[in-house]
Coordinates of C-alpha atoms in Angstrom, one line a residue:
M1 CA -0.1 -0.1 0.0
E2 CA 1.3 3.5 -0.9
K3 CA 2.1 5.8 2.1
L4 CA 0.1 8.1 3.0
W5 CA 2.1 10.3 5.5
N6 CA 4.5 11.4 3.2
S7 CA 7.2 14.7 4.2
N8 CA 4.7 16.6 2.0
Y9 CA 1.4 15.7 3.2
I10 CA 2.8 16.0 6.9
K11 CA 3.8 19.3 5.9
I12 CA 1.0 20.7 4.1
W13 CA -1.2 19.1 7.2
T14 CA 0.5 20.8 9.9
G15 CA 0.6 24.2 7.7
N16 CA -3.8 24.2 7.5
F17 CA -3.5 23.6 11.3
L18 CA -1.5 27.0 12.4
V19 CA -4.0 28.7 9.5
H20 CA -6.9 27.5 11.1
F21 CA -5.9 27.7 14.7
A22 CA -4.8 31.5 14.4
F23 CA -8.5 31.9 12.3
M24 CA -10.1 29.6 15.8
L25 CA -7.5 32.0 18.4
I26 CA -10.4 35.1 17.7
V27 CA -13.6 33.6 15.8
P28 CA -15.5 32.6 18.3
L29 CA -14.9 35.6 21.0
L30 CA -15.1 37.9 17.9
P31 CA -18.5 38.3 19.0
L32 CA -17.7 39.8 22.6
Y33 CA -15.0 41.6 21.5
L34 CA -17.2 43.7 19.0
N35 CA -20.0 44.0 22.1
E36 CA -17.5 44.8 24.9
T37 CA -15.0 47.4 22.7
F38 CA -17.1 49.3 20.4
G39 CA -20.6 48.6 21.9
A40 CA -22.2 46.3 18.9
G41 CA -26.1 44.7 19.3
K42 CA -26.6 41.8 17.9
D43 CA -27.4 42.4 14.2
T44 CA -24.4 45.0 14.0
I45 CA -22.6 42.1 14.9
G46 CA -23.9 39.7 12.4
L47 CA -23.6 42.5 9.7
V48 CA -19.9 42.7 10.6
L49 CA -19.0 39.3 11.0
A50 CA -21.1 38.5 8.0
G51 CA -18.6 40.4 5.8
Y52 CA -15.7 38.0 6.8
A53 CA -18.1 35.3 5.0
V54 CA -19.3 36.9 2.3
V55 CA -16.1 38.3 1.0
S56 CA -14.1 35.0 1.0
L57 CA -17.6 33.3 -0.4
M58 CA -17.0 35.5 -3.6
I59 CA -13.1 34.7 -3.6
R60 CA -13.7 30.9 -4.0
P61 CA -14.5 30.7 -7.4
L62 CA -11.7 32.7 -8.5
G63 CA -9.2 31.0 -5.9
G64 CA -9.9 27.7 -8.1
Y65 CA -9.4 29.1 -10.8
I66 CA -6.4 30.6 -10.0
V67 CA -5.6 27.2 -8.3
D68 CA -6.4 25.6 -11.5
S69 CA -4.6 27.8 -13.8
F70 CA -1.0 28.5 -12.0
P71 CA 1.4 27.1 -10.0
R72 CA -0.9 26.0 -7.2
Y73 CA 2.8 26.6 -5.1
I74 CA 3.3 29.9 -5.5
V75 CA -1.0 30.4 -5.3
L76 CA -0.6 29.1 -1.7
V77 CA 2.3 30.6 -0.5
I78 CA 1.7 34.2 -2.1
C79 CA -2.3 33.6 -0.6
N80 CA -1.2 32.6 2.5
F81 CA 1.5 36.0 3.0
L82 CA -1.7 37.9 3.1
F83 CA -3.7 36.0 5.1
F84 CA -0.6 36.7 7.8
A85 CA -0.2 40.4 6.9
L86 CA -3.9 41.6 7.4
F87 CA -3.8 40.3 10.9
A88 CA -2.1 43.3 11.5
G89 CA -5.3 45.7 10.8
Y90 CA -7.3 44.6 14.2
L91 CA -4.3 45.9 15.6
V92 CA -4.6 49.5 14.1
A93 CA -8.8 49.3 14.0
G94 CA -9.9 51.8 16.3
S95 CA -13.3 52.1 15.3
L96 CA -16.2 49.4 14.0
T97 CA -15.9 51.1 10.8
T98 CA -11.8 50.3 10.3
F99 CA -12.3 47.0 11.9
A100 CA -14.9 45.9 10.0
I101 CA -13.4 47.2 6.5
F102 CA -10.3 44.4 7.8
R103 CA -12.3 41.8 8.6
T104 CA -13.5 41.6 5.6
L105 CA -10.6 41.8 3.7
H106 CA -9.0 39.4 5.5
G107 CA -12.1 36.9 3.7
A108 CA -10.1 36.9 0.5
P109 CA -6.4 35.7 1.7
F110 CA -8.7 33.3 4.0
G111 CA -10.5 32.0 1.1
A112 CA -7.9 31.5 -2.0
T113 CA -5.3 30.0 0.8
T114 CA -8.2 27.1 2.0
V115 CA -8.9 26.7 -1.5
A116 CA -5.0 26.5 -2.3
A117 CA -4.3 24.5 0.1
S118 CA -6.6 21.7 0.1
T119 CA -5.8 21.1 -3.5
V120 CA -1.9 21.3 -2.9
M121 CA -3.0 18.0 -0.4
V122 CA -4.8 16.3 -3.1
D123 CA -2.0 16.5 -5.0
V124 CA 0.8 14.6 -2.9
L125 CA -1.9 12.3 -1.7
P126 CA -1.1 9.0 -3.5
S127 CA -4.4 8.2 -5.5
S128 CA -5.3 5.3 -3.7
R129 CA -5.5 6.3 -0.4
R130 CA -6.9 9.6 -1.7
G131 CA -10.4 9.6 0.1
E132 CA -8.5 8.4 4.0
G133 CA -6.1 11.2 3.3
I134 CA -9.0 14.0 2.8
G135 CA -10.6 13.0 6.0
Y136 CA -7.5 12.8 8.3
Y137 CA -6.6 16.1 6.4
G138 CA -9.9 17.6 8.0
L139 CA -8.0 16.2 11.5
S140 CA -5.9 19.7 11.1
N141 CA -8.9 21.9 11.1
N142 CA -10.4 20.1 13.8
L143 CA -7.5 19.9 16.1
A144 CA -7.5 24.2 15.7
M145 CA -10.7 24.0 16.4
A146 CA -10.0 22.1 19.6
L147 CA -7.1 24.5 21.0
G148 CA -7.7 27.6 19.5
P149 CA -11.3 28.7 21.6
A150 CA -10.1 27.1 24.9
L151 CA -6.7 27.9 24.5
A152 CA -8.5 32.1 23.7
V153 CA -10.6 31.9 26.4
F154 CA -7.4 31.3 28.9
L155 CA -5.3 33.4 27.2
L156 CA -8.6 36.6 27.0
Q157 CA -8.4 36.0 31.3
A158 CA -4.8 35.9 31.3
F159 CA -4.2 39.3 29.8
K160 CA -7.2 40.4 31.8
G161 CA -9.6 41.0 28.8
N162 CA -7.0 42.5 26.3
F163 CA -8.0 40.8 22.8
Q164 CA -4.7 42.9 21.6
A165 CA -2.6 39.9 23.0
L166 CA -4.9 37.2 21.2
F167 CA -4.4 39.4 18.1
W168 CA -0.7 39.6 18.4
I169 CA -0.5 35.7 18.5
S170 CA -2.8 35.1 16.0
L171 CA -0.3 37.4 13.6
G172 CA 2.9 35.1 15.0
V173 CA 0.7 31.6 14.8
S174 CA 0.3 32.2 10.9
F175 CA 3.9 33.7 10.3
L176 CA 4.9 29.9 11.4
G177 CA 2.0 28.6 9.0
L178 CA 3.5 30.4 6.1
V179 CA 6.9 29.2 6.7
V180 CA 5.5 25.8 7.0
D181 CA 3.3 25.8 3.5
A182 CA 6.8 27.8 2.1
T183 CA 8.8 24.5 2.1
I184 CA 6.1 22.0 0.5
K185 CA 7.9 20.4 -2.6
V186 CA 4.7 20.3 -5.1
P187 CA 4.1 18.0 -8.0
R188 CA 3.6 19.3 -11.6
R189 CA 0.8 19.0 -12.8
E190 CA -1.6 19.7 -16.0
T191 CA -2.9 23.2 -16.0
I192 CA -6.1 24.6 -17.6
D193 CA -5.7 26.5 -20.6
R194 CA -5.9 30.0 -19.7
K195 CA -6.5 31.2 -23.4
M196 CA -9.7 29.4 -23.3
T197 CA -13.0 31.2 -23.5
L198 CA -13.8 31.8 -20.0
S199 CA -17.6 29.8 -18.8
L200 CA -19.2 29.8 -15.4
D201 CA -17.5 26.0 -15.5
R202 CA -13.7 27.8 -15.1
F203 CA -14.8 28.9 -11.4
F204 CA -17.5 26.5 -10.6
L205 CA -17.8 22.9 -11.1
I206 CA -21.2 22.7 -12.6
N207 CA -21.8 18.9 -12.1
G208 CA -21.9 19.1 -8.1
W209 CA -24.7 21.8 -8.2
R210 CA -27.1 19.7 -6.0
E211 CA -24.1 18.7 -3.7
A212 CA -23.3 22.6 -3.5
V213 CA -26.9 23.3 -2.7
N214 CA -27.0 20.5 0.0
M215 CA -23.9 21.8 1.5
M216 CA -25.1 25.5 1.5
A217 CA -28.3 24.2 3.4
I218 CA -26.4 22.0 5.9
S219 CA -23.7 24.7 6.9
F220 CA -26.8 27.8 7.4
G221 CA -27.1 26.3 10.8
Y222 CA -23.4 25.6 11.5
G223 CA -23.1 29.5 10.9
V224 CA -25.8 30.5 13.0
I225 CA -25.0 28.8 16.3
S226 CA -21.0 28.9 15.8
T227 CA -21.5 32.1 15.6
Y228 CA -23.6 33.4 18.6
V229 CA -23.1 30.2 21.0
A230 CA -20.5 32.3 23.4
I231 CA -23.2 35.7 23.8
Y232 CA -26.4 33.4 24.2
G233 CA -24.5 31.1 26.7
K234 CA -23.2 33.5 28.9
Q235 CA -26.7 35.8 28.4
E236 CA -29.1 33.2 29.0
L237 CA -27.5 29.9 30.2
G238 CA -25.1 32.0 32.9
I239 CA -22.2 29.8 31.5
E240 CA -19.3 31.7 32.1
G241 CA -16.1 31.1 29.6
G242 CA -18.3 27.9 28.0
T243 CA -17.2 28.6 24.6
G244 CA -13.6 27.2 25.0
M245 CA -15.6 23.9 26.0
F246 CA -18.0 24.0 24.0
F247 CA -15.7 24.0 20.6
S248 CA -13.5 21.6 22.3
L249 CA -16.7 18.8 22.6
L250 CA -17.7 20.0 19.0
A251 CA -14.0 19.3 17.5
G252 CA -13.7 16.2 20.0
G253 CA -16.7 14.7 17.9
L254 CA -15.2 15.7 15.1
I255 CA -11.9 13.9 15.2
L256 CA -13.2 10.7 16.4
S257 CA -16.1 10.7 13.9
R258 CA -12.9 11.7 10.9
L259 CA -11.4 8.9 12.0
T260 CA -13.6 5.7 12.2
G261 CA -15.0 7.2 8.9
A262 CA -11.4 7.1 7.3
H263 CA -11.3 3.5 7.1
A264 CA -14.7 3.3 5.0
L265 CA -13.9 6.3 2.5
R266 CA -11.0 4.0 2.0
E267 CA -13.5 2.0 0.9
G268 CA -15.4 3.4 -1.2
R269 CA -18.6 4.4 1.5
V270 CA -18.6 7.6 0.3
S271 CA -22.7 7.9 -0.2
R272 CA -23.2 5.9 3.3
N273 CA -20.8 8.1 5.6
A274 CA -22.1 11.7 3.9
T275 CA -25.8 10.1 4.8
M276 CA -24.7 8.8 8.4
G277 CA -23.6 12.9 9.4
I278 CA -26.4 14.6 8.3
I279 CA -29.0 12.6 10.1
V280 CA -26.2 12.4 13.1
S281 CA -25.9 15.9 12.5
L282 CA -29.9 16.9 12.6
F283 CA -30.2 15.4 16.1
G284 CA -27.9 17.9 17.6
Y285 CA -29.3 20.9 16.3
L286 CA -32.6 19.3 17.2
L287 CA -30.9 18.9 21.1
F288 CA -29.2 22.6 21.0
A289 CA -32.6 24.3 20.0
A290 CA -35.1 22.1 22.4
L291 CA -32.9 21.8 25.6
H292 CA -32.3 24.8 26.9
N293 CA -29.4 24.1 29.4
K294 CA -26.1 22.9 29.7
I295 CA -26.9 19.0 28.4
G296 CA -28.4 20.9 25.4
Y297 CA -25.4 23.4 24.9
Y298 CA -23.0 20.6 25.7
G299 CA -24.3 17.5 24.4
A300 CA -25.1 19.4 21.0
A301 CA -21.5 20.6 20.1
L302 CA -20.3 16.8 20.8
I303 CA -23.2 15.1 18.5
I304 CA -23.0 18.0 15.8
G305 CA -19.2 17.3 15.6
L306 CA -19.8 13.6 15.2
G307 CA -22.0 14.3 12.3
N308 CA -19.7 16.5 10.2
G309 CA -16.6 14.8 11.4
H310 CA -18.7 12.0 9.0
M311 CA -19.9 14.2 6.6
Y312 CA -17.8 17.1 5.2
P313 CA -14.9 14.5 4.5
A314 CA -17.8 12.5 2.6
F315 CA -19.0 15.4 0.6
Q316 CA -15.5 16.7 -0.2
T317 CA -14.6 13.4 -2.0
M318 CA -18.0 13.9 -3.8
F319 CA -16.8 16.8 -5.1
I320 CA -13.7 15.4 -6.4
N321 CA -14.7 12.4 -7.5
L322 CA -17.0 14.1 -10.2
A323 CA -14.0 16.1 -11.5
E324 CA -11.3 15.7 -13.9
H325 CA -8.2 15.8 -12.4
N326 CA -7.1 18.8 -13.7
R327 CA -10.2 20.5 -12.2
R328 CA -9.6 19.7 -7.9
G329 CA -8.9 23.6 -7.7
T330 CA -12.5 24.3 -9.3
A331 CA -13.8 21.3 -7.3
N332 CA -12.4 22.3 -3.8
S333 CA -13.1 25.4 -4.6
S334 CA -16.9 24.6 -4.7
I335 CA -17.7 23.2 -1.8
L336 CA -15.8 25.7 0.1
T337 CA -18.1 28.4 -1.8
A338 CA -21.2 26.3 -1.0
W339 CA -19.7 25.5 2.6
D340 CA -19.2 30.3 3.1
A341 CA -22.5 31.0 1.6
G342 CA -24.7 28.5 4.0
V343 CA -22.2 30.1 6.7
G344 CA -23.2 33.8 6.1
L345 CA -25.9 33.2 5.8
G346 CA -26.1 31.3 8.8
V347 CA -24.8 34.9 10.4
L348 CA -26.8 37.0 8.8
A349 CA -30.4 35.2 9.5
G350 CA -29.4 34.0 13.0
G351 CA -28.4 37.9 13.7
V352 CA -31.5 39.2 12.4
L353 CA -33.6 36.5 14.0
A354 CA -32.0 36.7 17.6
E355 CA -32.3 40.7 17.5
H356 CA -36.3 40.5 16.9
L357 CA -37.1 37.3 18.4
G358 CA -34.7 36.3 20.4
Y359 CA -31.5 33.3 19.8
H360 CA -34.3 30.5 20.7
S361 CA -36.1 31.3 17.2
A362 CA -32.8 31.3 15.3
F363 CA -32.0 28.1 16.9
W364 CA -35.2 26.4 15.9
C365 CA -34.4 28.1 12.1
A366 CA -31.0 26.1 12.0
F367 CA -33.1 22.5 13.0
A368 CA -35.3 23.1 10.1
V369 CA -32.9 24.4 7.7
N370 CA -30.8 21.3 8.3
F371 CA -34.2 19.0 7.7
V372 CA -34.7 20.3 5.0
A373 CA -31.0 19.4 4.0
V374 CA -31.4 15.9 4.9
A375 CA -34.8 15.2 2.7
Y376 CA -32.8 17.0 0.1
Y377 CA -29.7 15.1 0.3
L378 CA -32.0 11.5 0.3
L379 CA -33.7 12.5 -2.8
A380 CA -31.6 14.3 -4.7
T381 CA -28.3 14.8 -4.3
R382 CA -27.4 11.3 -3.8
P383 CA -28.9 9.6 -6.1
H384 CA -27.0 12.2 -8.8
F385 CA -23.7 11.5 -7.3
E386 CA -23.6 8.2 -7.8
T387 CA -24.9 8.4 -11.2
N388 CA -21.9 10.7 -12.2
K389 CA -19.0 9.8 -10.3
L390 CA -15.6 9.7 -12.9
R391 CA -14.1 7.1 -10.0

């Protein structure tokens, strides 16, 4: 059997962990930062944070085209450098408007970096272990999700509420990610002929539109809960510092399910993993919406993590298996675009619902949309993938 953990795979795995760790150090606490520093309300917080997701969403299709059209190593390093550099903007932002501008701009290099990194990851994997490798690659995100928020809460307390210290640490960690990614040796691959007429399928995997719609509906709920979990826990449940534990349990579920699901992906049981994942996640959203206590709060985190850990690598494998090898960048950008679109809509809708109808209405909306996602997958997405997959 071909070696999975080769040196380049280890480097891209580590670089991805550092990028997401820098990201997760500040994301869960940004609503608190905006509220305590600038006095922003719930709907304003949703609007400011959604800008990041919107720009990341807009850059994904272009990122996929660039990754397929130019040397992937160069694209990865340039995007990673810009991601690192824009962390400095948080340190100098003295107003809500300035912060919103830097936060929105930061979405572009993050979106492009993750597209480039996930495509390089597929390139350095042996083809016989691609599904398994995609599953393990996601562990780097999950570990960052587990460690980042928990460490952020600890550091915020240690630095007596000084958010600037967290911004400095994120800046340093993102620089380490840039250094690691710069040492990767990427094999030469056939690229798309840039002289060809531009069309929609150069930027989005048309054959995967059903999968993309499904991914948007799935990530909607995550956008709602992940953004407002800190404020909800503090204001309604009296949970001080519970955000770190919530994301640690979420990541623990993700890690466990990715480890147990990797073997099934290697054997080609992609649809099975996706089905199991979205159904389990649905129960997690139901628990979070129905139980307004610590059991619902923390239990939902673990269950949603278990579900998404099966679901996401299976969906990513679907997109890769629906695309030609020289369009892997487009395939990766398509799933990431769909994920960002759903998260962005969840952030915006969650903010409006929380402001006018309360948090519980936002969480029930997240459950309802995920219920529709499960039905759509069973009726449309799964049959389409089984009929059209290339490998």
